[in-house]
Structure formats: structure tokens, C-alpha cells
Amino acid sequence: MPACGGRTLYAMTLPTGAQLLQYLISGLTLGSVYGMIALGFTLIHNATGIVNFAQGEFVAFGALIALSCSEAGLPMPLAVLTAMAAMTLLGAALERAAIRPARGASVITLIIITIGASILLRGIAMWQWGPDALPMRHFSSEDPIHLGPASILRQHLWIMGIVVATMLGLWLLAERTQVGKAMRACAVDREAAQLVGIPAARMVMLSFALSGMLGGLAGSIVAPLSMGQYNMGIMLGLKGFCAAILGGIGNAPGAVLGGLLLGILESLGAGLCSGMKDAVAFGIMLMVLLVRPTGLLGRRAGRGEAVG
Amino acid sequence: MRVRSKRYHQLAAAAAAAAVLPLVLPSEYAIHLAVVIGINAIVALGLNLLMGYAGQVSLGQAAFVGIGAYASAILSVKAGLSPWIGLAAGAALGGLTAAVVGGPLLKLRGHYLAMGTLGFGMIVQIVMVQWEDLTEGTIGVMGIPPFSVAGLALDSELRMYYLVAASAVLAIALAGNVIDSRVGRAMRAVHGSEVAAATSGVDTARYKLQVFIMSGAMAGFAGSLHAHHAAYVHPDSFGFHYSIQLVVMVVLGGMASIWGAVFGAGAVTLIGEQLRSFQEFSTIIFGAVLVAVMVFMPAGLWRGSADLIGRLLGSRGAGGRRRA
């Protein structure tokens, strides 16, 4: 890993305009993936109050399934859809098998359950796909498009387009459909929602399923750039986490905004000093937690649950 | 008073068992494992005070172990100081770091605290990698000298074992004393209900911080033992994975139980070693066991098995009613 200790100060030169544009492009791309992962956290957190540490594994599985399907000759849209469908099922299964039986458990217990699930899933991924990083075809031609001095990969555009479309779809689901309204009602007050006849338990399962689907999609769109590896979910999951906290846990637009901001800051930070890439994300997260734990767009009312 | 004397009896029994244990251990490798378990147990005991008694989760405890290990390694290799000074410095620096970060971090609750400590742990590990002038980055610090007592180097597994065993027994005694003390009562009150504790005059913030500092110091102390045992420290040893393992030791053994923490340290260390030959299946089995224990025995294996045995021995009627 290249480092920025005292020995490598030359890496600290200021970037040129073209480099800045390049960082911005890769930052926005990575940021939209973080935003999507953060949105997965948000869905589950709103339905259950749980922070799902297995979210990153949804992403890794999505990537690995999509690249295997594409390797097996499936057309790309079908490969991505397969990954999404598989992860939807996995999300629902996780809820049914491990979360529902532990209803009412303490925060620490729930954290350990999702961590245990993430370890289990990582083990399965390593057993199925081995320890090495596997490549995946880009969705379309790999020739970059030149934008003046900077260049952009078609996969970058695919990622941003798909993320925007997904956000739009989720927004429509939440605002315009009966199911979406029921989910939002559960997020506001589960007991009250149950009293007016909303099947809250099913909504919880649905949030896990949707969250799995989002993870699967995020994994399959990022895999052509990042490759797929059994342990890729650890860092991606944690970064999604940082994004969710930056935007304000439980706030969907905040998750997306947090993801984009984090992606850009991380990309700029890595441009200045590549060894510090991860420090940017965790540093920002710590700063947000200490200064404003409700995040950029968090509700003030949520303050009580974060800080004592 | 009776609780105290029961603790002393248990402690004496544990010390005696630890003293004769190497005689029955079959190999040098088994003694090596016992040393690793002892070191992990010291960290787990501190973390258990924090998680089990004060109810505060830490997903960054490995950072304190790493700080202690690096402090000790750097002082003895680069400054040429005695490992004993390193041991004291490791514990002190672990506690000091906890004091500095604990102030702001412990204001957070639940998941937020978990994320805050996780972020802290990540950043400490990045510093270990990046501060190459001091830590040698990804190469790690090598050639760390062993402890020595009156000219006798603790360079064999057996000699190191007695130092670690004595430290672990001391840590158990310390944890027991803390739990029986005024601080322990306050901690249990904080765990029960922070609001209720605060309204009855318990300075909850201060007690939480005290316990955090103690867990940090115990982790730093254990880190120094690790450095002089392994003769080598590397940033990978003190990452997120190890933090998770430490939390698992505490919850698998059973929170709010001193012997549970020791049992958990032993179980997790041994499971990790045993499963190594299964390669990828090790992680699968480990994850599955972890989920199952947390879902079906949230009180941990130590207390959970006792409950289970009690239930099996007890009337079937009670079991039937539970199901219904």
C-alpha cells in the first residue's frame, strides 16, 4: 500500500484541474454506490431499529452472483436481475431465521446476531468463490469517453444512471403505493401501525428483502470496476455505514447525500494521499458522531436516542 | 461479605488450577495456546466490565491492545528500554487513550456508540500502518525482546505462561473487586437504567468513563504481553476482525460474568485454532454458532448451558408451558 508517512511527502502535491475533475467523477460513482448501501441500512433501521452489519455481505454476494452469471453466459441484465432476486430472498431469509426469533433482544445481542450472519455469509462466499478477486465484464464497451482533459468510463455512467433510477423507484414506492405508506407508518410507530391493521412483521421482512435487493444491485454494478471478492463487503458495508451516519441515520435522502459526499471527499482525500483513503471515511464518521450525531439531514427529535 | 469470600475461594482455585495446568498440557503448542488464551482473557475481562456491567458496547477494543503492543514494542526495540517499562507504558497508554477518546465517545448510545468505537478502532489501525517512522508500517516491528526476571529471560512458552497466568488471575481479582465496589454498583445501575441511575444521584458519565479507562488499560497491558510473547507486532493483528473476536468472547461466554469472559476467551481462541484446518468452513461454522447462540442463548454459553441443563433436569411441564 502506498503511504504518506514522512518518507513520501512528494505525494502531497496539489492536483490540477483535470485531476480534480477525474476525482470528482470517480467520487460521484463510488459515492452513489455508498449511497445505495446506506439506503439499505436506512430501510432496515427504520423498520426495526437494527443496524444490519451483514449489509456489506449482501453487496459482496450480489457482486459474486452477478459475475458468475455473466461468466456463465447470461446476458448482463439477466445476470444483474438474478443477483437482485437472490439477494432479495437472502434478505428475507435472514430476517426470518435470525432476526425474528430474537425479537426484543438487547442492542448488543442484535449487533452480534448480524455480525454472526455476516461472518457466516463471508464463509459461504469464500467456500463458493474462493479467496481471489474475480473480474466481471463491464455492462458495455470498456473504452472511456473523453471529457476534455478527463475521461469517464461507460460503467461510471451506468452506475450513476442505475442509482438515480433506483432512488426514483424507491421514492415512488414509498410515496405512491400502499405498501410504501405501510412501511413508512411502521417506521414512525410500529405499534400504532399494527393497531390500524398494518402487518408490521411482514413489513419488517419486506424491509430486509428490499435491503437485500439494493445490496445485490449495488454489488453487481460496482463489480466491473472493483472486481468481486468474498471479503469486499466488509469495507463497502462500513463505508455505507459512514454514509448513513453522515446523512443522518434513518433518513433516506440523507443516506444518498451522505454517500455522494463521502465518495467525493474520499476520492479527493485519496488523490492527495492514497493511504489515507479509509481514514477520510472513518474520520468524517467520528466527527459527525461527536459534533452532530443526527447527521446532516437527521431529525432533531432523533437526538435523544443517539446521545445521553 | 459472603460474596467476597466466595470470590476468594474461586480465585484461589483458579490460581491453583492455572499453576498445575502446564503439567497436564501435552505439548509446547498447547502451552502456547494457553498463553494466547490468557492474554485474550485479560482483554475480555476488561471489555466485559464495559459491556456486561456498564452496558456500553465497544467495537474498537483491539485498538487499545494494539496501542499497548506497539508502545511496548517501540520502547523496547527502538529505545532499548526494559520490557517491564514497556508493560507499564502499554497499560498506561491504553488507559490514557481511553480517557481522551472516552469523554466524547461515551456520550453516544447503543448503535451510535458501536459505530463510534468502530471508527476509532479503524483510525488507530490506519495510524499504525501510516506512521511508518515509528511503527514500520505494514512490515511491523520485529525482534521484540522477551521479559526477564532477575536475569532469567521468559523466552520459553512455559516461562511466559506463568507470567500471563499470574496476570490473568490478577485481572480476575481486579474485575471481581471492581464489581463488588461502589463503582460496580453504580455500573450495574447504569446498565439497568441510565436515567434512573442518574436521577438517584449516580454520576453516570464519570463511572462509564472510569470503566472505559480500566478496560483500555487492561487491553493495553495485554497488548504488551502479546508483543513480548510473539516477539513481533503487525497492524493486521489489531483490526476490526480482532475487535469483533473480543466482543464475541464476551457475549459467547456470557455478559456480566467474570468466568464467562474467561471461558469465552478460551472458547473463541480454541475454536479459531481448531477450525483452522477446516479452512473456509471455519468461518461458516463460527458464524452459524454465533448466530445460534445469540438467538437461543442470549445470556451466553456459560449461563445458557446452565439454564439448559436446569431446564432438562426440571419438570417437563415447565418446558411445555414455555412452548405454549
PDB file of C-alpha atoms in Angstrom, chain A residues 93-237:
ATOM      1  CA  ALA A  93     -34.409 -15.445   4.879  1.00  0.00           C
ATOM      2  CA  LEU A  94     -32.005 -13.670   7.227  1.00  0.00           C
ATOM      3  CA  GLU A  95     -34.888 -11.836   8.843  1.00  0.00           C
ATOM      4  CA  ARG A  96     -36.958 -14.982   9.219  1.00  0.00           C
ATOM      5  CA  ALA A  97     -34.143 -17.195  10.502  1.00  0.00           C
ATOM      6  CA  ALA A  98     -32.143 -14.910  12.760  1.00  0.00           C
ATOM      7  CA  ILE A  99     -33.880 -11.611  13.451  1.00  0.00           C
ATOM      8  CA  ARG A 100     -37.485 -12.589  14.080  1.00  0.00           C
ATOM      9  CA  PRO A 101     -36.697 -15.326  16.647  1.00  0.00           C
ATOM     10  CA  ALA A 102     -34.617 -12.806  18.610  1.00  0.00           C
ATOM     11  CA  ARG A 103     -37.363 -10.206  18.893  1.00  0.00           C
ATOM     12  CA  GLY A 104     -36.958  -7.929  21.879  1.00  0.00           C
ATOM     13  CA  ALA A 105     -33.274  -8.739  22.364  1.00  0.00           C
ATOM     14  CA  SER A 106     -30.828  -6.067  23.508  1.00  0.00           C
ATOM     15  CA  VAL A 107     -28.887  -3.856  21.109  1.00  0.00           C
ATOM     16  CA  ILE A 108     -25.658  -5.750  21.796  1.00  0.00           C
ATOM     17  CA  THR A 109     -27.327  -9.104  21.083  1.00  0.00           C
ATOM     18  CA  LEU A 110     -28.804  -7.837  17.818  1.00  0.00           C
ATOM     19  CA  ILE A 111     -25.449  -6.376  16.752  1.00  0.00           C
ATOM     20  CA  ILE A 112     -23.787  -9.726  17.401  1.00  0.00           C
ATOM     21  CA  ILE A 113     -26.505 -11.595  15.509  1.00  0.00           C
ATOM     22  CA  THR A 114     -25.999  -9.536  12.358  1.00  0.00           C
ATOM     23  CA  ILE A 115     -22.213  -9.725  12.789  1.00  0.00           C
ATOM     24  CA  GLY A 116     -22.530 -13.504  13.118  1.00  0.00           C
ATOM     25  CA  ALA A 117     -24.646 -13.580   9.969  1.00  0.00           C
ATOM     26  CA  SER A 118     -22.021 -11.538   8.135  1.00  0.00           C
ATOM     27  CA  ILE A 119     -19.258 -13.949   9.223  1.00  0.00           C
ATOM     28  CA  LEU A 120     -21.393 -16.898   8.111  1.00  0.00           C
ATOM     29  CA  LEU A 121     -22.129 -15.336   4.722  1.00  0.00           C
ATOM     30  CA  ARG A 122     -18.472 -14.401   4.213  1.00  0.00           C
ATOM     31  CA  GLY A 123     -17.514 -18.003   4.918  1.00  0.00           C
ATOM     32  CA  ILE A 124     -20.033 -19.269   2.368  1.00  0.00           C
ATOM     33  CA  ALA A 125     -18.749 -16.765  -0.196  1.00  0.00           C
ATOM     34  CA  MET A 126     -15.168 -17.892   0.320  1.00  0.00           C
ATOM     35  CA  TRP A 127     -16.169 -21.544   0.086  1.00  0.00           C
ATOM     36  CA  GLN A 128     -18.119 -20.953  -3.142  1.00  0.00           C
ATOM     37  CA  TRP A 129     -15.922 -18.409  -4.914  1.00  0.00           C
ATOM     38  CA  GLY A 130     -12.510 -18.856  -3.314  1.00  0.00           C
ATOM     39  CA  PRO A 131     -10.290 -16.188  -1.812  1.00  0.00           C
ATOM     40  CA  ASP A 132      -9.221 -14.362  -5.006  1.00  0.00           C
ATOM     41  CA  ALA A 133     -10.712 -11.266  -6.593  1.00  0.00           C
ATOM     42  CA  LEU A 134     -12.693 -12.172  -9.715  1.00  0.00           C
ATOM     43  CA  PRO A 135     -13.162  -9.868 -12.706  1.00  0.00           C
ATOM     44  CA  MET A 136     -16.523  -9.010 -14.267  1.00  0.00           C
ATOM     45  CA  ARG A 137     -17.305  -7.702 -17.734  1.00  0.00           C
ATOM     46  CA  HIS A 138     -18.366  -4.058 -17.960  1.00  0.00           C
ATOM     47  CA  PHE A 139     -22.027  -3.513 -18.859  1.00  0.00           C
ATOM     48  CA  SER A 140     -20.995  -2.057 -22.215  1.00  0.00           C
ATOM     49  CA  SER A 141     -17.761  -1.195 -24.049  1.00  0.00           C
ATOM     50  CA  GLU A 142     -14.758  -0.545 -21.827  1.00  0.00           C
ATOM     51  CA  ASP A 143     -13.472   2.371 -23.967  1.00  0.00           C
ATOM     52  CA  PRO A 144     -13.511   5.568 -21.917  1.00  0.00           C
ATOM     53  CA  ILE A 145     -15.358   8.669 -23.094  1.00  0.00           C
ATOM     54  CA  HIS A 146     -13.106  11.729 -23.129  1.00  0.00           C
ATOM     55  CA  LEU A 147     -14.387  14.877 -21.491  1.00  0.00           C
ATOM     56  CA  GLY A 148     -11.715  17.441 -22.255  1.00  0.00           C
ATOM     57  CA  PRO A 149      -8.685  16.518 -20.168  1.00  0.00           C
ATOM     58  CA  ALA A 150     -10.574  13.975 -18.051  1.00  0.00           C
ATOM     59  CA  SER A 151     -12.123  10.703 -19.114  1.00  0.00           C
ATOM     60  CA  ILE A 152     -15.115   8.783 -17.906  1.00  0.00           C
ATOM     61  CA  LEU A 153     -15.833   5.085 -18.164  1.00  0.00           C
ATOM     62  CA  ARG A 154     -19.168   3.919 -19.522  1.00  0.00           C
ATOM     63  CA  GLN A 155     -19.522   1.840 -16.357  1.00  0.00           C
ATOM     64  CA  HIS A 156     -19.393   5.088 -14.340  1.00  0.00           C
ATOM     65  CA  LEU A 157     -22.400   6.323 -16.294  1.00  0.00           C
ATOM     66  CA  TRP A 158     -24.179   3.001 -15.871  1.00  0.00           C
ATOM     67  CA  ILE A 159     -23.656   3.123 -12.110  1.00  0.00           C
ATOM     68  CA  MET A 160     -24.868   6.700 -11.742  1.00  0.00           C
ATOM     69  CA  GLY A 161     -27.845   6.092 -14.028  1.00  0.00           C
ATOM     70  CA  ILE A 162     -28.911   2.922 -12.249  1.00  0.00           C
ATOM     71  CA  VAL A 163     -28.556   4.531  -8.843  1.00  0.00           C
ATOM     72  CA  VAL A 164     -30.663   7.532  -9.887  1.00  0.00           C
ATOM     73  CA  ALA A 165     -33.318   5.238 -11.364  1.00  0.00           C
ATOM     74  CA  THR A 166     -33.351   3.116  -8.214  1.00  0.00           C
ATOM     75  CA  MET A 167     -33.734   6.164  -5.977  1.00  0.00           C
ATOM     76  CA  LEU A 168     -36.615   7.301  -8.094  1.00  0.00           C
ATOM     77  CA  GLY A 169     -38.221   3.875  -7.931  1.00  0.00           C
ATOM     78  CA  LEU A 170     -37.848   3.689  -4.164  1.00  0.00           C
ATOM     79  CA  TRP A 171     -39.249   7.167  -3.771  1.00  0.00           C
ATOM     80  CA  LEU A 172     -42.288   6.218  -5.845  1.00  0.00           C
ATOM     81  CA  LEU A 173     -42.662   3.035  -3.802  1.00  0.00           C
ATOM     82  CA  ALA A 174     -42.535   4.942  -0.529  1.00  0.00           C
ATOM     83  CA  GLU A 175     -44.763   7.838  -1.550  1.00  0.00           C
ATOM     84  CA  ARG A 176     -47.206   6.480  -4.065  1.00  0.00           C
ATOM     85  CA  THR A 177     -48.007   2.899  -3.091  1.00  0.00           C
ATOM     86  CA  GLN A 178     -49.999   1.341  -0.269  1.00  0.00           C
ATOM     87  CA  VAL A 179     -47.044  -0.873   0.721  1.00  0.00           C
ATOM     88  CA  GLY A 180     -44.736   2.113   0.855  1.00  0.00           C
ATOM     89  CA  LYS A 181     -47.134   4.017   3.059  1.00  0.00           C
ATOM     90  CA  ALA A 182     -47.485   0.990   5.340  1.00  0.00           C
ATOM     91  CA  MET A 183     -43.690   0.720   5.648  1.00  0.00           C
ATOM     92  CA  ARG A 184     -43.404   4.397   6.476  1.00  0.00           C
ATOM     93  CA  ALA A 185     -46.146   4.068   9.054  1.00  0.00           C
ATOM     94  CA  CYS A 186     -44.233   1.217  10.711  1.00  0.00           C
ATOM     95  CA  ALA A 187     -41.098   3.329  10.746  1.00  0.00           C
ATOM     96  CA  VAL A 188     -42.902   6.150  12.532  1.00  0.00           C
ATOM     97  CA  ASP A 189     -44.658   3.995  15.106  1.00  0.00           C
ATOM     98  CA  ARG A 190     -44.791   0.257  14.850  1.00  0.00           C
ATOM     99  CA  GLU A 191     -47.469  -0.331  17.443  1.00  0.00           C
ATOM    100  CA  ALA A 192     -49.767   2.331  16.073  1.00  0.00           C
ATOM    101  CA  ALA A 193     -49.310   0.900  12.587  1.00  0.00           C
ATOM    102  CA  GLN A 194     -50.235  -2.545  13.871  1.00  0.00           C
ATOM    103  CA  LEU A 195     -53.340  -1.105  15.546  1.00  0.00           C
ATOM    104  CA  VAL A 196     -54.644   0.223  12.246  1.00  0.00           C
ATOM    105  CA  GLY A 197     -54.184  -3.193  10.684  1.00  0.00           C
ATOM    106  CA  ILE A 198     -50.775  -3.000   9.034  1.00  0.00           C
ATOM    107  CA  PRO A 199     -48.981  -6.364   9.224  1.00  0.00           C
ATOM    108  CA  ALA A 200     -45.849  -4.979  10.885  1.00  0.00           C
ATOM    109  CA  ALA A 201     -43.984  -8.304  10.974  1.00  0.00           C
ATOM    110  CA  ARG A 202     -44.378  -8.631   7.207  1.00  0.00           C
ATOM    111  CA  MET A 203     -43.156  -5.064   6.738  1.00  0.00           C
ATOM    112  CA  VAL A 204     -40.002  -5.893   8.680  1.00  0.00           C
ATOM    113  CA  MET A 205     -39.375  -8.874   6.429  1.00  0.00           C
ATOM    114  CA  LEU A 206     -40.056  -6.704   3.410  1.00  0.00           C
ATOM    115  CA  SER A 207     -37.501  -4.154   4.575  1.00  0.00           C
ATOM    116  CA  PHE A 208     -34.872  -6.892   4.820  1.00  0.00           C
ATOM    117  CA  ALA A 209     -35.856  -8.200   1.388  1.00  0.00           C
ATOM    118  CA  LEU A 210     -35.667  -4.735  -0.187  1.00  0.00           C
ATOM    119  CA  SER A 211     -32.414  -4.047   1.560  1.00  0.00           C
ATOM    120  CA  GLY A 212     -31.031  -7.311   0.224  1.00  0.00           C
ATOM    121  CA  MET A 213     -32.161  -6.362  -3.258  1.00  0.00           C
ATOM    122  CA  LEU A 214     -30.446  -2.971  -3.002  1.00  0.00           C
ATOM    123  CA  GLY A 215     -27.271  -4.667  -1.803  1.00  0.00           C
ATOM    124  CA  GLY A 216     -27.413  -7.147  -4.656  1.00  0.00           C
ATOM    125  CA  LEU A 217     -27.833  -4.361  -7.183  1.00  0.00           C
ATOM    126  CA  ALA A 218     -25.068  -2.243  -5.644  1.00  0.00           C
ATOM    127  CA  GLY A 219     -22.724  -5.223  -5.766  1.00  0.00           C
ATOM    128  CA  SER A 220     -23.467  -6.131  -9.347  1.00  0.00           C
ATOM    129  CA  ILE A 221     -22.988  -2.593 -10.693  1.00  0.00           C
ATOM    130  CA  VAL A 222     -19.750  -1.959  -8.824  1.00  0.00           C
ATOM    131  CA  ALA A 223     -18.154  -5.364  -9.527  1.00  0.00           C
ATOM    132  CA  PRO A 224     -16.962  -4.499 -13.075  1.00  0.00           C
ATOM    133  CA  LEU A 225     -14.871  -1.686 -11.562  1.00  0.00           C
ATOM    134  CA  SER A 226     -13.861  -3.158  -8.216  1.00  0.00           C
ATOM    135  CA  MET A 227     -13.890  -6.891  -9.104  1.00  0.00           C
ATOM    136  CA  GLY A 228     -15.722  -9.322  -6.843  1.00  0.00           C
ATOM    137  CA  GLN A 229     -14.147 -10.833  -3.751  1.00  0.00           C
ATOM    138  CA  TYR A 230     -15.607 -12.751  -0.801  1.00  0.00           C
ATOM    139  CA  ASN A 231     -14.480 -10.110   1.700  1.00  0.00           C
ATOM    140  CA  MET A 232     -15.284  -6.977  -0.315  1.00  0.00           C
ATOM    141  CA  GLY A 233     -18.398  -6.456   1.802  1.00  0.00           C
ATOM    142  CA  ILE A 234     -16.528  -5.525   4.966  1.00  0.00           C
ATOM    143  CA  MET A 235     -15.186  -2.201   3.713  1.00  0.00           C
ATOM    144  CA  LEU A 236     -18.141  -1.422   1.435  1.00  0.00           C
ATOM    145  CA  GLY A 237     -20.559  -2.130   4.261  1.00  0.00           C
TER     146      GLY A 237
END
